[in-house]
XYZ file of C-alpha atoms in Angstrom:
486
model
C 7.785 -3.308 -14.221
C 5.566 -6.213 -15.258
C 5.978 -7.214 -18.884
C 2.329 -8.214 -19.125
C 0.722 -6.515 -22.137
C -2.318 -4.320 -21.690
C -5.456 -5.470 -23.503
C -7.433 -2.252 -23.254
C -9.426 -2.956 -26.418
C -10.797 -6.381 -25.482
C -13.084 -7.712 -22.814
C -11.688 -10.552 -20.736
C -13.723 -13.736 -21.005
C -15.727 -14.828 -17.998
C -14.098 -17.740 -16.190
C -14.999 -21.107 -17.588
C -15.074 -24.531 -15.988
C -15.125 -23.186 -12.487
C -18.542 -24.229 -11.206
C -18.157 -27.983 -11.699
C -14.703 -28.558 -10.194
C -16.055 -29.477 -6.779
C -13.927 -26.759 -5.189
C -15.508 -23.754 -3.469
C -15.237 -20.677 -5.666
C -13.564 -17.612 -4.165
C -13.846 -14.290 -5.975
C -11.465 -11.461 -5.127
C -13.059 -8.115 -5.963
C -10.285 -5.730 -7.002
C -6.855 -6.774 -8.310
C -4.625 -4.012 -6.988
C -1.578 -4.603 -4.793
C -3.740 -6.282 -2.147
C -6.292 -8.094 -4.277
C -3.794 -9.650 -6.680
C -1.702 -10.907 -3.784
C -4.740 -12.270 -1.963
C -5.957 -14.108 -5.059
C -2.552 -15.754 -5.455
C -2.350 -16.734 -1.789
C -5.860 -18.222 -1.794
C -5.113 -20.170 -4.983
C -2.136 -21.710 -3.176
C -4.187 -22.870 -0.184
C -4.017 -26.636 0.134
C -5.046 -29.250 2.628
C -1.492 -29.399 3.947
C -1.250 -25.640 4.379
C -0.294 -22.627 2.267
C 3.273 -23.664 1.540
C 3.152 -24.704 -2.091
C 4.711 -28.029 -1.125
C 3.311 -31.514 -1.208
C 0.796 -33.085 -3.584
C -2.404 -31.857 -1.942
C -4.930 -30.497 -4.376
C -5.864 -26.789 -4.234
C -8.731 -26.057 -1.880
C -10.310 -23.295 -3.965
C -11.061 -22.195 -7.462
C -10.128 -18.499 -7.465
C -11.430 -15.746 -9.741
C -10.055 -12.222 -9.596
C -12.602 -9.619 -10.693
C -11.716 -6.072 -11.712
C -13.368 -3.176 -13.544
C -13.777 -3.123 -17.335
C -11.410 -0.185 -17.797
C -7.814 0.005 -19.015
C -6.263 -0.564 -15.598
C -8.659 -3.361 -14.684
C -8.227 -5.185 -17.976
C -4.454 -4.928 -17.700
C -4.553 -6.621 -14.283
C -7.023 -9.245 -15.487
C -4.903 -10.076 -18.511
C -1.757 -10.357 -16.416
C -3.306 -12.729 -13.889
C -4.750 -14.885 -16.675
C -1.299 -15.092 -18.264
C 0.351 -15.992 -14.961
C 2.195 -12.695 -14.587
C 2.117 -10.050 -11.890
C 0.335 -6.832 -12.913
C 3.197 -4.894 -11.267
C 6.622 -5.613 -9.827
C 6.205 -7.725 -6.730
C 9.755 -7.414 -5.360
C 9.274 -10.870 -3.816
C 10.428 -14.103 -5.517
C 8.091 -16.091 -3.263
C 5.085 -14.202 -4.656
C 6.232 -14.835 -8.214
C 6.690 -18.537 -7.461
C 3.237 -18.749 -5.881
C 1.665 -17.165 -8.958
C 3.496 -19.635 -11.197
C 2.192 -22.556 -9.093
C -1.382 -21.291 -9.254
C -1.156 -20.746 -12.996
C 0.219 -24.238 -13.495
C -2.477 -25.740 -11.260
C -5.162 -23.973 -13.284
C -7.222 -22.827 -10.289
C -6.619 -19.077 -10.693
C -8.159 -16.914 -13.381
C -9.499 -13.364 -13.701
C -12.234 -11.439 -15.460
C -13.766 -7.996 -15.747
C -17.280 -9.464 -15.875
C -19.177 -9.114 -12.571
C -21.342 -12.085 -13.567
C -18.516 -14.167 -12.094
C -19.939 -13.359 -8.651
C -22.847 -15.690 -9.377
C -20.386 -18.566 -8.997
C -18.911 -17.387 -5.708
C -19.123 -19.107 -2.357
C -16.807 -16.499 -0.824
C -15.922 -12.965 -1.924
C -13.054 -10.854 -0.608
C -13.589 -7.122 -1.139
C -10.285 -5.401 -1.939
C -11.225 -2.173 -3.683
C -9.929 1.345 -3.130
C -11.744 3.705 -0.790
C -10.470 7.180 -1.498
C -10.492 10.460 0.364
C -11.951 13.545 -1.299
C -9.212 16.028 -0.405
C -11.089 18.897 -2.061
C -13.793 18.747 0.616
C -13.377 20.635 3.876
C -13.012 18.656 6.012
C -11.902 15.755 3.768
C -14.604 13.179 3.114
C -14.620 9.536 2.046
C -15.994 8.692 -1.397
C -18.327 5.792 -0.618
C -19.718 5.650 -4.173
C -17.242 3.106 -5.636
C -17.629 0.864 -2.585
C -21.410 1.068 -2.755
C -21.394 0.154 -6.453
C -19.086 -2.777 -5.718
C -21.435 -4.007 -3.002
C -24.374 -3.662 -5.420
C -22.533 -5.983 -7.824
C -22.458 -8.561 -5.040
C -25.951 -8.053 -3.647
C -27.599 -8.497 -7.042
C -25.684 -11.681 -7.899
C -24.425 -13.676 -4.913
C -26.141 -16.912 -3.953
C -27.803 -17.198 -0.546
C -25.304 -18.417 2.026
C -22.309 -16.756 0.372
C -19.700 -15.151 2.631
C -18.424 -11.609 1.986
C -15.178 -10.635 3.740
C -14.335 -6.931 3.548
C -10.564 -6.397 3.580
C -10.666 -2.785 2.415
C -9.731 -0.280 5.114
C -12.929 1.630 5.857
C -14.141 4.181 8.422
C -15.334 2.354 11.550
C -19.016 1.521 11.232
C -18.960 1.057 7.440
C -19.901 -2.630 7.456
C -22.825 -2.120 9.811
C -24.097 1.220 8.499
C -23.190 1.240 4.796
C -22.450 -2.256 3.472
C -24.982 -4.357 5.407
C -27.975 -2.108 4.537
C -26.827 -2.022 0.904
C -26.660 -5.810 0.743
C -30.016 -6.167 2.524
C -31.718 -3.822 0.058
C -30.401 -5.760 -2.950
C -31.395 -9.085 -1.410
C -34.885 -7.922 -0.551
C -35.327 -6.734 -4.134
C -34.603 -10.332 -5.163
C -37.160 -11.680 -2.698
C -34.438 -13.021 -0.393
C -34.030 -12.501 3.371
C -31.900 -9.513 4.362
C -29.410 -11.843 6.069
C -29.085 -14.307 3.184
C -25.455 -13.237 2.682
C -22.998 -13.464 5.567
C -20.828 -10.391 6.120
C -17.451 -10.222 7.883
C -14.515 -7.848 8.138
C -10.854 -8.864 8.274
C -8.355 -6.185 7.418
C -5.242 -6.936 5.424
C -1.728 -6.094 6.499
C -0.189 -6.611 3.077
C 3.270 -5.094 2.695
C 4.600 -5.023 -0.881
C 8.309 -5.674 -1.111
C 10.554 -8.519 -0.046
C 7.936 -9.932 2.379
C 4.940 -9.416 0.085
C 3.679 -13.030 0.164
C 4.617 -13.653 3.782
C 2.646 -10.588 4.876
C -0.460 -12.533 3.868
C 0.119 -16.164 4.786
C 2.621 -15.725 7.635
C 1.072 -12.872 9.561
C -1.511 -12.232 12.264
C -5.092 -11.436 11.324
C -7.927 -9.666 13.107
C -11.500 -10.435 12.085
C -15.140 -10.094 13.098
C -18.547 -10.951 11.695
C -21.838 -9.119 11.543
C -23.227 -12.324 13.076
C -21.630 -15.218 14.934
C -22.278 -17.423 11.910
C -20.430 -14.985 9.635
C -17.506 -14.727 12.069
C -17.266 -18.527 12.284
C -17.276 -18.850 8.492
C -14.628 -16.141 8.171
C -12.443 -17.904 10.725
C -12.720 -21.238 8.931
C -11.737 -19.646 5.627
C -8.800 -17.637 6.973
C -7.445 -20.723 8.718
C -7.038 -22.401 5.331
C -4.994 -19.537 3.866
C -2.929 -18.340 6.849
C -0.509 -20.315 9.017
C -2.713 -19.906 12.083
C -0.593 -22.261 14.207
C 2.284 -19.766 14.119
C 0.120 -16.666 13.610
C -3.170 -17.127 15.515
C -6.290 -15.262 14.496
C -7.872 -12.657 16.774
C -11.657 -12.341 16.810
C -13.170 -9.032 17.896
C -16.708 -8.433 19.097
C -18.022 -6.524 16.091
C -17.124 -5.473 12.574
C -16.886 -1.885 13.847
C -14.227 -3.012 16.328
C -12.283 -4.753 13.558
C -12.535 -1.675 11.336
C -11.345 0.500 14.224
C -8.367 -1.780 14.836
C -7.039 -1.169 11.321
C -7.611 2.580 11.414
C -6.056 2.906 14.874
C -3.116 0.712 13.884
C -2.255 2.940 10.943
C -2.990 6.140 12.835
C -0.526 5.079 15.514
C 2.196 4.491 12.944
C 1.534 7.772 11.158
C 1.535 9.733 14.406
C 4.795 8.265 15.703
C 6.455 9.050 12.370
C 5.234 12.642 12.540
C 6.497 12.914 16.117
C 10.075 12.281 14.964
C 10.033 15.230 12.585
C 10.520 17.846 15.297
C 13.472 15.886 16.673
C 14.965 15.689 13.198
C 14.971 19.470 12.946
C 16.526 19.704 16.419
C 19.313 17.267 15.493
C 20.107 19.219 12.339
C 20.170 22.513 14.230
C 22.491 21.425 17.039
C 24.801 19.192 14.992
C 23.975 15.672 16.142
C 23.019 12.454 14.325
C 19.448 11.423 15.155
C 19.839 8.041 13.432
C 22.731 7.223 15.755
C 20.595 8.291 18.716
C 17.540 6.302 17.640
C 19.736 3.242 17.106
C 20.908 3.509 20.691
C 17.375 3.923 22.042
C 16.066 0.944 20.035
C 18.276 -1.386 22.031
C 15.753 -0.977 24.822
C 13.130 -3.650 24.016
C 10.186 -1.383 24.851
C 11.398 1.116 22.222
C 12.545 -1.291 19.495
C 10.010 0.057 16.996
C 10.896 3.718 17.441
C 10.556 5.643 14.188
C 13.022 8.029 12.549
C 12.857 11.116 10.331
C 12.825 10.679 6.574
C 11.747 11.965 3.180
C 8.041 11.538 3.773
C 5.118 9.193 4.263
C 3.419 7.688 1.235
C 1.410 4.736 0.023
C -2.276 4.094 0.192
C -2.671 3.650 3.975
C -0.821 6.036 6.274
C -1.589 9.065 4.126
C -5.369 8.804 4.602
C -6.339 6.205 7.219
C -5.703 8.507 10.230
C -8.583 10.677 8.961
C -11.090 7.812 8.970
C -11.883 8.153 12.675
C -13.132 11.702 12.232
C -15.024 10.733 9.080
C -16.745 7.867 10.904
C -17.665 10.007 13.905
C -19.080 12.766 11.725
C -20.808 10.886 8.893
C -21.716 7.464 10.299
C -22.365 8.134 13.981
C -23.562 11.751 13.950
C -20.836 12.882 16.361
C -19.067 15.875 14.817
C -18.065 16.873 18.343
C -15.457 14.073 18.433
C -12.152 15.454 17.204
C -8.916 13.659 16.336
C -6.239 16.354 16.679
C -3.228 14.015 16.863
C -4.295 11.982 13.827
C -5.163 15.058 11.767
C -1.938 16.837 12.660
C 0.077 13.709 11.839
C -1.319 13.721 8.297
C -0.485 17.413 7.907
C 3.069 17.021 9.230
C 3.778 13.932 7.148
C 2.519 15.618 3.981
C 4.976 18.451 4.610
C 7.990 16.189 5.158
C 9.196 16.195 1.497
C 9.398 19.987 1.646
C 12.163 19.726 4.259
C 14.477 18.294 1.602
C 13.382 21.052 -0.758
C 14.159 23.682 1.881
C 17.676 22.281 2.238
C 18.218 22.481 -1.509
C 16.960 26.033 -1.595
C 19.432 26.978 1.145
C 22.312 25.388 -0.788
C 21.354 27.394 -3.880
C 21.169 30.759 -2.177
C 17.412 30.817 -1.678
C 16.136 30.070 -5.196
C 15.493 26.931 -7.263
C 14.628 28.550 -10.597
C 16.631 26.985 -13.422
C 18.123 24.276 -11.233
C 18.257 20.699 -12.536
C 17.442 18.092 -9.901
C 17.797 14.310 -10.141
C 15.409 12.513 -7.811
C 16.510 8.975 -6.952
C 13.458 6.972 -5.889
C 9.839 7.863 -6.641
C 7.878 4.932 -5.197
C 6.596 5.535 -1.692
C 9.108 3.121 -0.131
C 12.107 1.093 -1.164
C 11.774 -2.101 -3.226
C 8.128 -1.409 -4.132
C 6.868 -0.297 -7.529
C 3.963 1.704 -6.065
C 3.816 5.465 -6.643
C 0.398 6.155 -5.102
C 0.537 9.089 -2.669
C 4.309 9.102 -2.980
C 6.095 11.905 -1.113
C 8.183 12.299 -4.258
C 5.138 13.733 -6.014
C 4.825 16.464 -3.378
C 8.533 17.257 -3.800
C 8.432 17.369 -7.610
C 5.322 19.508 -7.847
C 6.695 22.019 -5.338
C 10.130 22.163 -7.015
C 8.646 22.679 -10.460
C 6.385 25.453 -9.195
C 9.597 27.256 -8.228
C 11.107 26.827 -11.704
C 13.289 23.757 -11.179
C 13.482 20.858 -13.628
C 13.217 17.413 -12.014
C 14.317 14.138 -13.591
C 13.229 10.924 -11.871
C 14.954 7.561 -11.492
C 13.620 4.427 -9.807
C 14.809 0.797 -9.885
C 11.248 -0.580 -10.182
C 9.217 2.092 -11.993
C 9.463 3.030 -15.677
C 6.407 5.302 -15.886
C 4.964 7.608 -13.242
C 1.195 7.396 -13.762
C 0.213 10.164 -11.335
C 2.409 12.677 -13.184
C 2.238 10.898 -16.554
C 5.953 11.044 -17.233
C 8.745 8.549 -17.929
C 11.127 7.393 -15.217
C 14.760 6.522 -15.870
C 15.871 2.962 -15.123
C 19.576 3.684 -15.694
C 21.604 6.309 -13.893
C 22.275 9.334 -16.122
C 25.463 11.370 -16.297
C 25.598 13.180 -12.955
C 27.229 16.191 -14.628
C 23.870 17.081 -16.172
C 22.457 18.056 -12.774
C 22.879 20.656 -10.058
C 21.559 18.410 -7.295
C 20.918 14.753 -6.513
C 18.281 13.810 -3.929
C 18.165 10.301 -2.453
C 14.653 9.529 -1.218
C 14.573 5.817 -0.293
C 17.088 3.289 1.116
C 16.789 0.896 -1.806
C 19.491 -1.754 -2.109
C 20.179 -0.392 -5.581
C 21.254 2.935 -4.045
C 23.036 1.522 -1.024
C 25.182 -0.754 -3.195
C 26.052 1.761 -5.895
C 29.457 3.367 -6.265
C 28.184 6.842 -5.487
C 31.637 8.412 -5.379
C 32.603 6.944 -8.748
C 29.349 8.124 -10.299
C 29.602 11.664 -8.879
C 33.344 12.127 -9.405
C 33.924 15.315 -11.373
C 30.321 16.501 -11.020
C 29.576 19.765 -9.243
C 26.372 18.702 -7.510
C 24.655 19.200 -4.212
C 23.761 15.882 -2.546
C 20.725 15.576 -0.281
C 20.293 12.334 1.641
C 16.641 12.680 2.577
C 16.015 9.252 4.102
C 19.192 7.795 5.626
C 19.958 6.224 2.253
C 23.722 6.565 2.036
C 25.884 4.319 4.146
C 28.607 5.742 6.347
C 31.188 4.482 3.841
C 29.429 6.209 0.950
C 29.282 9.487 2.862
C 32.995 9.325 3.713
C 33.939 8.724 0.081
C 31.860 11.695 -1.030
C 33.534 13.886 1.582
C 36.958 12.848 0.287
C 35.832 14.051 -3.152
C 35.036 17.420 -1.609
C 31.293 16.968 -2.108
C 29.071 18.052 0.734
C 26.230 15.789 1.807
C 23.293 17.336 3.568
C 21.230 14.768 5.459
C 17.731 14.940 6.899
C 18.080 14.151 10.608
C 21.826 14.804 10.760
C 23.537 18.043 11.756
């Protein structure tokens, strides 16, 4: 976890000394996992490229802007102190933040007045699904309020780049009209602010920083002028020689590319679930099989069964096509059965591990003590949003089990408001141990030494244990039940 202190009782100062540096000012709206990383990457952009090497001066003065609430002020304070608001898992990201802090061209604030200084704004705020609605709907309110903050303050000629994943059509049918209305209220032309879309592909973990500066980007503009400006900006942050940019014909096309990209991934993951159950039933190892198939180049990215799908993207983005068709284009007749079913199947994946535990305990979990190893949505990331572990814990506790959580990178579970162990407890305290993610911390541990003498059921829910670890557990007489293995 980040050791940056929360300053919930103070208001971060507006950035000072930023308008007269001669550098264009870039504001990043939203300092979550994407926004914080983007702000750091932009602050490291230099004339010689985004490498952090050489003596070239920074190209931009960067201001991260977040909400004036506890979470927002925590992130603002961390960035101002030169610390990550959360564990990055990537030394390169930490080094880039240190360089930007030393250079003095990165700051943060919770005051939206900072947008008056901006030449460019990147929008990186959350766009959530209302799961209580039937069918689920997107909550546009926070995005609309964020756009209002820009429309009432930005100078004419400013460029807004939306990186947030949105339902296709959002830029044209929600954001552009909102900006135009605010501009007209100021007596400015409706097109005084240029609008573009370029979706992020940020992947927290070991390649956190590289997933920004060393990765392909898709983009589009509401106008040719906006697209050109977006291209010029991205080319200063990304290594476009090695990772060329791709321009699409409209912002709706760019928005669709992101939603389709994530829907494809979610659907192929869901597809493997039925084969996982088959492998378990007939006594074969699906991971061995998938490894053999992946040697064929056309199938190198084949997915595999696991504990579940989590994080902020794959759990909701496949639903955005249906939302767009219904709410933005007036086409409720367009259905997305594969995407919708993928979300349903993936949400049920953690219950497979729970079913296996229930079978090992004679059909009931009441009174059982379970140790869950790994609560973030994937290994080496301190992000618990939409984690499949939450689905598992809530279901287990409804059946009377007691669940204790451990994670190498998380000390507090905000969604469930409970502490998380950072040291392995005595295994003898538990009836079952469930491995949920192939973190290096779990793959390197002496599992047999830790479990020796403990009468526990072991569930490997995500191909976590190595073959050597499984053999050592078998020699101890401990059974290991694996998702995807018979």
